[in-house]
Amino acid sequence: MNATVHPLRKYARPHVTRTTTCPGCGNGIATQAILRAIEELDLRMDDFVFVSGIGCSAWIPSPFFAADTLHTTHGRPVAFATGVKLGLPEKHVMVVSGDGDLTAIGGNHLIHAARRNIGLTVVLMNNGIYGMTGGQTAPTTPRGISTVTSPYGSLEHSFDIAPMIVSAGAAYVARWTTHHPRQLTKAIKKGLTKKGFALIEVVTQCPVQFGRASKLGGAVEILKHFKSNSVRIEKARKMDPAELLGKIVVGEFVDIEKPELSSEWTRLIHSMREGRQ
Amino acid sequence: MSKVDVLSQNCKGVDQCGICKYVCPKDLYRDSKEMNSAGYIPPEMTDEASCTACENCMIYCPDMAIVVHKDAQDGPPAGEGSDD
Ligand SMILES: Cc1ncc(C[n+]2csc(CCOP(=O)(O)OP(=O)(O)O)c2C)c(N)n1
Ligand code: SF4
Ligand code: SF4
Ligand code: SF4
Ligand SMILES: [Mg+2]
């Protein structure tokens, strides 16, 4: 018998003994990265509200994390989280959900939360597909990749999420792949300490729905693909677009200070109260 | 104290996943012989003395099925893992 307990197990609900994911799914790598960031920052789960939508990635915090978790409707976690943050501005409000949930059906919520610079930390799991519903093409499916709904290769251009959210106005944006769990942990820590909207895009493997239809292969093959195709943003800025086709630009896209919405509201409420006395 | 513990019941199988085998810079994992209760074959350590406690296998395992004890005695000094 083995009595060893994983050091991050203390952040999980005791009755949840298994993850909900398929073997080799990248969601588990991000799960550890999130929990390790919380441990290294010495935060308590009671300081958090986790909000997720619908999809495989939405199962990362719920039911696993021993914290307040809101498992909401498809596409709407950012809208729910906006309400939570305005009502409970002292909490860390973290959204964990998929590329389909956050950039397809929920795309408008995401760009407007970035524009408002509301203090949410969004961990967006980008596996380039609708995993949970059987592997349909998503707005993030790389052009030319085969899925169950694009058997001859997707003809569409895909969203480049990280720069899109920079343009929308976020204070912090980073992108890493599941081949970079240590950098990912650091980025989540920065996102959590940032006063403002923070997006951490995680390019992740779905070996089951994405791997099979695209013929990119299993978990290890996709991880190898991430490793050989990742380019640091500092280097990418000096390359021309043609050279970057098919590459995954990783690193920090933006890290700036600007007024955050929930503290602006708090300030306004205080000044109105003082004015009344 | 052992340097590495595989929590076999959590593992989803070296055939289907196998990430630990891929990320170990010393290539120290192989398939074990025994299936867990969910029907998956977990990995087993071949040569603990060569393990540098770099923690790659623990950090990358998507099912939190590996624990590395950095403070365990003997063997080479603790190595720093790397992602790229
Ligand atoms: C309103 C509504 N439309 C569609 C669905 C079906 N649906 C469930 S999950 C999902 C896509 C999930 O994709 P993503 O967010 O990328 O998550 P993944 O499973 O890939 O992690 C869809 C379309 C739904 N549940 N509700
Ligand atoms: S379908 Fe894909 S994304 Fe969903 S749990 Fe399985 S491997 Fe992960
Ligand atoms: S990485 Fe974890 S789940 Fe995957 S084969 Fe190794 S021990 Fe099992
Ligand atoms: S700690 Fe590092 S060297 Fe030791 S088994 Fe794990 S990956 Fe291999
Ligand atoms: Mg997806």
CSV table of C-alpha atoms and ligand atoms in Angstrom, one decimal:
chain,number,residue,atom,x,y,z
A,1,MET,CA,0.0,0.0,0.0
A,2,ASN,CA,1.1,3.5,-0.7
A,3,ALA,CA,0.1,6.2,1.7
A,4,THR,CA,1.8,9.1,-0.2
A,5,VAL,CA,-0.6,12.0,-1.0
A,6,HIS,CA,0.0,14.4,-3.8
A,7,PRO,CA,1.1,17.8,-2.4
A,8,LEU,CA,-1.7,19.6,-4.4
A,9,ARG,CA,-4.4,17.2,-3.3
A,10,LYS,CA,-5.1,19.4,-0.3
A,11,TYR,CA,-6.8,21.9,-2.7
A,12,ALA,CA,-9.2,19.2,-4.0
A,13,ARG,CA,-12.6,18.1,-2.6
A,14,PRO,CA,-11.9,14.9,-0.7
A,15,HIS,CA,-14.7,12.9,-2.3
A,16,VAL,CA,-13.5,13.7,-5.9
A,17,THR,CA,-10.9,11.1,-6.4
A,18,ARG,CA,-10.6,11.2,-10.2
A,19,THR,CA,-10.3,13.9,-12.9
A,20,THR,CA,-13.1,13.9,-15.5
A,21,THR,CA,-10.6,13.9,-18.4
A,22,CYS,CA,-9.6,11.3,-21.0
A,23,PRO,CA,-6.1,9.8,-20.6
A,24,GLY,CA,-3.3,12.3,-21.6
A,25,CYS,CA,-5.7,15.3,-21.8
A,26,GLY,CA,-3.8,18.6,-21.3
A,27,ASN,CA,-6.5,19.9,-18.9
A,28,GLY,CA,-4.7,18.0,-16.0
A,29,ILE,CA,-1.4,19.8,-16.7
A,30,ALA,CA,-3.2,23.2,-16.4
A,31,THR,CA,-5.0,21.9,-13.2
A,32,GLN,CA,-1.7,21.4,-11.5
A,33,ALA,CA,-0.3,24.7,-12.9
A,34,ILE,CA,-3.3,26.6,-11.4
A,35,LEU,CA,-3.0,24.8,-8.0
A,36,ARG,CA,0.7,25.3,-7.9
A,37,ALA,CA,0.3,29.0,-8.6
A,38,ILE,CA,-2.1,29.2,-5.7
A,39,GLU,CA,0.3,27.3,-3.4
A,40,GLU,CA,3.3,29.4,-4.4
A,41,LEU,CA,1.4,32.6,-3.8
A,42,ASP,CA,0.3,31.2,-0.4
A,43,LEU,CA,-3.4,32.0,-1.2
A,44,ARG,CA,-6.3,30.1,0.4
A,45,MET,CA,-9.1,28.5,-1.6
A,46,ASP,CA,-11.5,30.5,0.5
A,47,ASP,CA,-10.1,33.6,-1.2
A,48,PHE,CA,-11.4,32.4,-4.6
A,49,VAL,CA,-14.5,32.0,-6.6
A,50,PHE,CA,-13.9,29.8,-9.7
A,51,VAL,CA,-16.3,30.2,-12.6
A,52,SER,CA,-16.5,27.9,-15.6
A,53,GLY,CA,-18.8,27.4,-18.6
A,54,ILE,CA,-19.6,24.2,-20.5
A,55,GLY,CA,-17.0,21.9,-22.1
A,56,CYS,CA,-14.3,19.5,-21.0
A,57,SER,CA,-12.1,22.4,-19.8
A,58,ALA,CA,-15.0,23.7,-17.7
A,59,TRP,CA,-14.6,20.7,-15.5
A,60,ILE,CA,-11.1,21.8,-14.3
A,61,PRO,CA,-12.3,23.7,-11.2
A,62,SER,CA,-15.7,22.0,-10.8
A,63,PRO,CA,-16.1,19.6,-9.0
A,64,PHE,CA,-12.4,19.1,-8.3
A,65,PHE,CA,-11.4,22.3,-6.4
A,66,ALA,CA,-12.3,22.6,-2.8
A,67,ALA,CA,-13.6,26.2,-3.2
A,68,ASP,CA,-16.7,28.0,-4.3
A,69,THR,CA,-17.2,26.9,-7.9
A,70,LEU,CA,-19.8,28.2,-10.3
A,71,HIS,CA,-20.4,25.8,-13.2
A,72,THR,CA,-22.5,28.1,-15.4
A,73,THR,CA,-24.1,27.9,-18.9
A,74,HIS,CA,-22.3,27.6,-22.2
A,75,GLY,CA,-20.4,30.8,-23.1
A,76,ARG,CA,-21.4,32.8,-20.0
A,77,PRO,CA,-18.8,32.3,-17.3
A,78,VAL,CA,-17.2,35.7,-17.9
A,79,ALA,CA,-20.7,37.3,-17.5
A,80,PHE,CA,-21.2,35.4,-14.3
A,81,ALA,CA,-17.7,36.2,-13.1
A,82,THR,CA,-18.2,40.0,-13.9
A,83,GLY,CA,-21.2,39.9,-11.5
A,84,VAL,CA,-19.3,38.0,-8.8
A,85,LYS,CA,-16.3,40.4,-9.0
A,86,LEU,CA,-18.5,43.5,-8.7
A,87,GLY,CA,-20.4,42.0,-5.8
A,88,LEU,CA,-17.3,40.6,-4.0
A,89,PRO,CA,-14.4,42.7,-5.2
A,90,GLU,CA,-12.0,41.4,-2.6
A,91,LYS,CA,-12.2,37.8,-4.0
A,92,HIS,CA,-9.9,36.3,-6.6
A,93,VAL,CA,-12.4,35.5,-9.4
A,94,MET,CA,-10.9,32.9,-11.8
A,95,VAL,CA,-12.6,31.8,-15.0
A,96,VAL,CA,-11.4,28.4,-16.4
A,97,SER,CA,-13.0,27.3,-19.6
A,98,GLY,CA,-12.5,26.3,-23.2
A,99,ASP,CA,-11.8,28.0,-26.5
A,100,GLY,CA,-15.3,27.2,-27.8
A,101,ASP,CA,-16.9,28.4,-24.6
A,102,LEU,CA,-14.9,31.7,-24.3
A,103,THR,CA,-14.3,32.7,-27.9
A,104,ALA,CA,-17.2,31.3,-29.9
A,105,ILE,CA,-20.6,31.5,-28.0
A,106,GLY,CA,-19.0,33.6,-25.3
A,107,GLY,CA,-16.6,35.7,-27.4
A,108,ASN,CA,-18.4,39.0,-26.8
A,109,HIS,CA,-18.3,38.6,-23.0
A,110,LEU,CA,-14.6,38.0,-23.2
A,111,ILE,CA,-13.6,41.0,-25.3
A,112,HIS,CA,-15.9,43.3,-23.2
A,113,ALA,CA,-14.5,42.1,-19.9
A,114,ALA,CA,-11.0,42.8,-21.3
A,115,ARG,CA,-12.2,46.3,-22.5
A,116,ARG,CA,-13.6,47.1,-19.1
A,117,ASN,CA,-10.4,45.8,-17.4
A,118,ILE,CA,-12.3,44.1,-14.7
A,119,GLY,CA,-10.1,42.1,-12.3
A,120,LEU,CA,-10.7,38.6,-13.5
A,121,THR,CA,-8.1,35.9,-14.1
A,122,VAL,CA,-9.1,33.9,-17.2
A,123,VAL,CA,-7.4,30.6,-17.9
A,124,LEU,CA,-8.5,29.8,-21.4
A,125,MET,CA,-7.9,26.2,-22.5
A,126,ASN,CA,-7.3,26.3,-26.2
A,127,ASN,CA,-7.4,22.8,-27.7
A,128,GLY,CA,-8.5,24.1,-31.1
A,129,ILE,CA,-11.7,22.2,-31.0
A,130,TYR,CA,-15.1,21.5,-29.4
A,131,GLY,CA,-13.9,18.6,-27.4
A,132,MET,CA,-16.8,17.7,-25.3
A,133,THR,CA,-19.4,17.6,-28.1
A,134,GLY,CA,-17.4,15.3,-30.3
A,135,GLY,CA,-14.7,17.3,-32.0
A,136,GLN,CA,-16.4,19.9,-34.2
A,137,THR,CA,-14.4,22.7,-35.8
A,138,ALA,CA,-14.0,25.7,-33.5
A,139,PRO,CA,-13.1,29.3,-34.3
A,140,THR,CA,-9.6,28.3,-33.0
A,141,THR,CA,-9.1,25.3,-35.2
A,142,PRO,CA,-5.9,25.9,-37.1
A,143,ARG,CA,-6.6,26.4,-40.9
A,144,GLY,CA,-6.2,23.2,-42.8
A,145,ILE,CA,-6.7,20.9,-39.8
A,146,SER,CA,-9.2,18.1,-40.2
A,147,THR,CA,-11.9,17.7,-37.7
A,148,VAL,CA,-15.1,15.6,-37.7
A,149,THR,CA,-17.0,18.6,-39.3
A,150,SER,CA,-14.1,19.5,-41.6
A,151,PRO,CA,-12.9,16.2,-42.9
A,152,TYR,CA,-11.0,17.8,-45.8
A,153,GLY,CA,-9.3,20.3,-43.5
A,154,SER,CA,-10.8,23.5,-42.1
A,155,LEU,CA,-11.1,26.3,-44.7
A,156,GLU,CA,-11.6,29.0,-42.2
A,157,HIS,CA,-9.0,31.3,-40.6
A,158,SER,CA,-8.7,31.0,-36.9
A,159,PHE,CA,-8.7,33.4,-34.0
A,160,ASP,CA,-5.4,34.4,-32.6
A,161,ILE,CA,-6.7,34.8,-29.1
A,162,ALA,CA,-3.9,36.4,-27.1
A,163,PRO,CA,-3.3,39.4,-29.4
A,164,MET,CA,-7.1,39.8,-29.8
A,165,ILE,CA,-7.5,40.2,-26.1
A,166,VAL,CA,-4.5,42.6,-26.0
A,167,SER,CA,-6.4,44.8,-28.6
A,168,ALA,CA,-9.5,44.5,-26.5
A,169,GLY,CA,-7.7,46.2,-23.6
A,170,ALA,CA,-6.5,43.6,-21.1
A,171,ALA,CA,-3.9,44.5,-18.6
A,172,TYR,CA,-2.1,41.2,-18.7
A,173,VAL,CA,-2.0,38.6,-21.5
A,174,ALA,CA,0.2,35.5,-21.7
A,175,ARG,CA,0.2,32.4,-23.8
A,176,TRP,CA,2.0,29.1,-23.1
A,177,THR,CA,1.4,25.5,-24.2
A,178,THR,CA,1.1,22.4,-21.9
A,179,HIS,CA,4.7,21.8,-22.8
A,180,HIS,CA,5.5,24.8,-20.6
A,181,PRO,CA,3.9,24.0,-17.2
A,182,ARG,CA,6.5,26.0,-15.3
A,183,GLN,CA,6.1,29.2,-17.4
A,184,LEU,CA,2.4,28.6,-17.2
A,185,THR,CA,2.5,28.6,-13.4
A,186,LYS,CA,4.4,31.8,-13.4
A,187,ALA,CA,2.0,33.5,-15.8
A,188,ILE,CA,-1.0,32.4,-13.7
A,189,LYS,CA,0.8,33.8,-10.6
A,190,LYS,CA,1.2,37.1,-12.5
A,191,GLY,CA,-2.4,37.0,-13.6
A,192,LEU,CA,-3.6,36.5,-10.0
A,193,THR,CA,-1.5,39.4,-8.7
A,194,LYS,CA,-2.4,41.7,-11.5
A,195,LYS,CA,-5.0,44.4,-10.7
A,196,GLY,CA,-7.0,44.2,-13.9
A,197,PHE,CA,-8.1,41.7,-16.5
A,198,ALA,CA,-5.7,38.9,-17.0
A,199,LEU,CA,-5.9,36.3,-19.7
A,200,ILE,CA,-3.7,33.2,-19.8
A,201,GLU,CA,-4.2,31.3,-22.9
A,202,VAL,CA,-3.1,27.6,-22.6
A,203,VAL,CA,-2.6,25.8,-25.9
A,204,THR,CA,-3.4,22.3,-24.9
A,205,GLN,CA,-3.8,18.8,-26.3
A,206,CYS,CA,-7.1,17.0,-26.8
A,207,PRO,CA,-5.7,13.6,-27.9
A,208,VAL,CA,-9.1,12.1,-28.3
A,209,GLN,CA,-11.2,14.5,-30.4
A,210,PHE,CA,-8.5,16.7,-31.9
A,211,GLY,CA,-5.7,14.2,-32.1
A,212,ARG,CA,-7.6,11.5,-33.9
A,213,ALA,CA,-9.4,13.5,-36.5
A,214,SER,CA,-6.4,15.8,-37.3
A,215,LYS,CA,-4.1,12.7,-37.3
A,216,LEU,CA,-1.7,14.7,-35.1
A,217,GLY,CA,-1.7,11.7,-32.8
A,218,GLY,CA,-1.8,11.0,-29.1
A,219,ALA,CA,-0.8,13.2,-26.1
A,220,VAL,CA,2.9,12.8,-26.5
A,221,GLU,CA,2.9,13.4,-30.2
A,222,ILE,CA,0.9,16.7,-29.7
A,223,LEU,CA,3.2,17.7,-26.9
A,224,LYS,CA,6.2,17.2,-29.3
A,225,HIS,CA,4.4,19.3,-31.9
A,226,PHE,CA,3.9,22.1,-29.3
A,227,LYS,CA,7.6,21.9,-28.4
A,228,SER,CA,8.9,22.1,-31.9
A,229,ASN,CA,6.5,24.8,-33.1
A,230,SER,CA,6.6,27.2,-30.2
A,231,VAL,CA,8.3,30.5,-30.8
A,232,ARG,CA,9.0,33.0,-28.0
A,233,ILE,CA,7.3,36.3,-28.6
A,234,GLU,CA,10.6,38.3,-28.4
A,235,LYS,CA,11.9,36.2,-31.4
A,236,ALA,CA,8.5,36.2,-33.2
A,237,ARG,CA,8.5,40.0,-33.2
A,238,LYS,CA,11.6,40.0,-35.5
A,239,MET,CA,10.2,37.3,-37.9
A,240,ASP,CA,7.9,38.0,-40.8
A,241,PRO,CA,4.4,36.6,-41.0
A,242,ALA,CA,5.2,34.0,-43.6
A,243,GLU,CA,7.8,32.4,-41.3
A,244,LEU,CA,5.3,32.3,-38.4
A,245,LEU,CA,2.7,30.3,-40.3
A,246,GLY,CA,1.8,27.3,-38.3
A,247,LYS,CA,3.9,28.5,-35.3
A,248,ILE,CA,2.6,29.0,-31.8
A,249,VAL,CA,3.9,32.3,-30.4
A,250,VAL,CA,4.4,32.0,-26.6
A,251,GLY,CA,5.3,34.4,-23.8
A,252,GLU,CA,3.9,37.6,-22.4
A,253,PHE,CA,1.9,39.7,-24.8
A,254,VAL,CA,1.1,42.6,-22.5
A,255,ASP,CA,1.7,43.6,-18.9
A,256,ILE,CA,0.5,47.1,-18.1
A,257,GLU,CA,-1.2,49.1,-15.3
A,258,LYS,CA,-4.6,50.8,-15.9
A,259,PRO,CA,-7.7,51.5,-13.8
A,260,GLU,CA,-9.6,48.4,-12.9
A,261,LEU,CA,-13.4,48.4,-13.0
A,262,SER,CA,-14.4,46.9,-9.6
A,263,SER,CA,-12.0,49.3,-7.7
A,264,GLU,CA,-13.3,52.2,-9.7
A,265,TRP,CA,-16.9,51.3,-8.6
A,266,THR,CA,-15.7,51.0,-5.0
A,267,ARG,CA,-14.1,54.4,-5.2
A,268,LEU,CA,-17.2,56.0,-6.7
A,269,ILE,CA,-19.4,54.4,-4.0
A,270,HIS,CA,-17.2,55.8,-1.3
A,271,SER,CA,-17.0,59.3,-2.8
A,272,MET,CA,-20.8,59.4,-3.2
A,273,ARG,CA,-21.3,58.3,0.5
A,274,GLU,CA,-18.9,61.0,1.7
A,275,GLY,CA,-20.6,63.6,-0.4
A,276,ARG,CA,-24.0,62.7,1.3
A,277,GLN,CA,-22.7,63.3,4.8
B,1,MET,CA,12.3,7.6,1.7
B,2,SER,CA,11.8,6.8,-1.9
B,3,LYS,CA,12.3,9.7,-4.3
B,4,VAL,CA,9.4,8.9,-6.5
B,5,ASP,CA,6.0,7.5,-5.7
B,6,VAL,CA,3.6,6.4,-8.5
B,7,LEU,CA,0.0,6.7,-7.2
B,8,SER,CA,-1.1,3.8,-9.5
B,9,GLN,CA,-4.8,4.2,-8.9
B,10,ASN,CA,-4.8,7.7,-10.4
B,11,CYS,CA,-2.9,6.8,-13.5
B,12,LYS,CA,-4.8,6.7,-16.9
B,13,GLY,CA,-2.3,4.4,-18.5
B,14,VAL,CA,1.1,4.6,-20.2
B,15,ASP,CA,-0.3,3.4,-23.5
B,16,GLN,CA,-3.0,6.0,-23.7
B,17,CYS,CA,-1.1,8.8,-21.9
B,18,GLY,CA,2.6,8.1,-21.3
B,19,ILE,CA,3.5,11.7,-20.7
B,20,CYS,CA,5.7,10.8,-17.7
B,21,LYS,CA,7.8,8.5,-19.9
B,22,TYR,CA,8.2,11.2,-22.5
B,23,VAL,CA,9.2,14.0,-20.0
B,24,CYS,CA,11.7,12.1,-17.9
B,25,PRO,CA,15.1,13.4,-19.1
B,26,LYS,CA,16.7,10.2,-17.7
B,27,ASP,CA,14.2,7.8,-19.4
B,28,LEU,CA,13.5,6.1,-16.1
B,29,TYR,CA,10.0,4.9,-16.6
B,30,ARG,CA,8.7,1.7,-18.2
B,31,ASP,CA,5.3,0.0,-18.3
B,32,SER,CA,4.5,-1.9,-15.1
B,33,LYS,CA,2.9,-5.3,-15.3
B,34,GLU,CA,-0.1,-4.7,-13.1
B,35,MET,CA,-3.3,-3.1,-14.2
B,36,ASN,CA,-5.0,-0.7,-11.8
B,37,SER,CA,-8.7,-1.1,-10.9
B,38,ALA,CA,-9.8,1.2,-13.7
B,39,GLY,CA,-8.0,-1.1,-16.2
B,40,TYR,CA,-5.0,1.1,-16.9
B,41,ILE,CA,-1.3,0.1,-16.8
B,42,PRO,CA,0.7,2.6,-14.7
B,43,PRO,CA,4.4,3.3,-15.1
B,44,GLU,CA,7.1,1.9,-12.9
B,45,MET,CA,10.5,3.4,-12.0
B,46,THR,CA,13.5,1.4,-13.3
B,47,ASP,CA,16.4,3.1,-11.5
B,48,GLU,CA,15.7,5.4,-8.7
B,49,ALA,CA,19.4,6.0,-8.0
B,50,SER,CA,19.6,7.9,-11.3
B,51,CYS,CA,16.6,10.1,-10.6
B,52,THR,CA,17.6,13.7,-10.2
B,53,ALA,CA,14.3,14.7,-8.6
B,54,CYS,CA,13.8,17.3,-11.4
B,55,GLU,CA,10.0,16.9,-10.8
B,56,ASN,CA,9.2,16.8,-14.6
B,57,CYS,CA,7.1,13.6,-14.2
B,58,MET,CA,5.2,15.1,-11.3
B,59,ILE,CA,4.5,18.5,-12.9
B,60,TYR,CA,3.4,17.1,-16.3
B,61,CYS,CA,1.3,14.2,-15.1
B,62,PRO,CA,-2.3,15.2,-15.9
B,63,ASP,CA,-3.8,13.0,-13.3
B,64,MET,CA,-1.6,13.9,-10.3
B,65,ALA,CA,-0.4,10.3,-10.2
B,66,ILE,CA,3.3,10.9,-9.5
B,67,VAL,CA,4.9,12.5,-6.4
B,68,VAL,CA,8.6,13.4,-6.4
B,69,HIS,CA,10.2,14.0,-3.0
B,70,LYS,CA,12.9,16.6,-3.6
B,71,ASP,CA,14.3,16.2,-0.1
B,72,ALA,CA,14.9,12.4,-0.4
B,73,GLN,CA,18.5,11.3,0.4
B,74,ASP,CA,21.1,9.7,-1.9
B,75,GLY,CA,21.6,9.7,-5.6
B,76,PRO,CA,22.7,12.6,-7.8
B,77,PRO,CA,21.9,16.1,-6.6
B,78,ALA,CA,18.5,17.5,-7.4
B,79,GLY,CA,18.3,18.6,-11.0
B,80,GLU,CA,16.4,21.5,-12.3
B,81,GLY,CA,13.6,20.5,-14.7
B,82,SER,CA,13.0,22.4,-17.8
B,83,ASP,CA,10.1,22.8,-20.2
B,84,ASP,CA,11.9,23.7,-23.3
C,1,LIG,C1,-26.3,27.0,-25.5
C,1,LIG,C2,-25.5,25.8,-25.8
C,1,LIG,N1,-25.1,25.5,-27.1
C,1,LIG,C3,-24.3,24.4,-27.4
C,1,LIG,C4,-24.0,23.5,-26.4
C,1,LIG,C5,-23.2,22.3,-26.8
C,1,LIG,N2,-21.9,22.4,-26.3
C,1,LIG,C6,-21.5,21.9,-25.2
C,1,LIG,S1,-19.8,22.0,-24.9
C,1,LIG,C7,-19.6,22.8,-26.4
C,1,LIG,C8,-18.3,23.3,-26.9
C,1,LIG,C9,-17.2,23.2,-25.9
C,1,LIG,O1,-16.0,23.5,-26.5
C,1,LIG,P1,-14.8,24.2,-25.7
C,1,LIG,O2,-15.3,25.3,-24.9
C,1,LIG,O3,-13.7,24.4,-26.6
C,1,LIG,O4,-14.5,23.0,-24.6
C,1,LIG,P2,-13.6,21.7,-24.7
C,1,LIG,O5,-14.6,20.6,-24.6
C,1,LIG,O6,-12.9,21.7,-26.0
C,1,LIG,O7,-12.7,21.8,-23.5
C,1,LIG,C10,-20.8,22.9,-27.1
C,1,LIG,C11,-21.0,23.5,-28.4
C,1,LIG,C12,-24.5,23.8,-25.1
C,1,LIG,N3,-24.2,23.0,-24.1
C,1,LIG,N4,-25.2,24.9,-24.8
C,2,SF4,S1,-12.4,15.0,-25.3
C,2,SF4,FE1,-10.4,16.0,-25.5
C,2,SF4,S2,-10.5,17.9,-24.2
C,2,SF4,FE2,-12.2,16.5,-23.6
C,2,SF4,S3,-11.4,15.4,-21.8
C,2,SF4,FE3,-11.1,14.1,-23.7
C,2,SF4,S4,-9.0,14.6,-24.3
C,2,SF4,FE4,-9.6,16.2,-22.9
C,3,SF4,S1,1.8,10.9,-16.8
C,3,SF4,FE1,0.5,10.2,-15.1
C,3,SF4,S2,-1.4,9.5,-15.9
C,3,SF4,FE2,0.1,9.6,-17.6
C,3,SF4,S3,1.0,7.5,-17.8
C,3,SF4,FE3,2.3,8.7,-16.4
C,3,SF4,S4,1.6,8.4,-14.4
C,3,SF4,FE4,0.0,7.7,-15.8
C,4,SF4,S1,12.0,13.4,-11.1
C,4,SF4,FE1,12.9,13.8,-13.1
C,4,SF4,S2,14.5,12.3,-13.3
C,4,SF4,FE2,13.2,11.6,-11.6
C,4,SF4,S3,11.8,10.2,-12.6
C,4,SF4,FE3,10.8,12.2,-12.6
C,4,SF4,S4,11.3,13.1,-14.5
C,4,SF4,FE4,12.7,11.4,-14.2
C,5,MG,MG,-12.0,23.3,-26.9
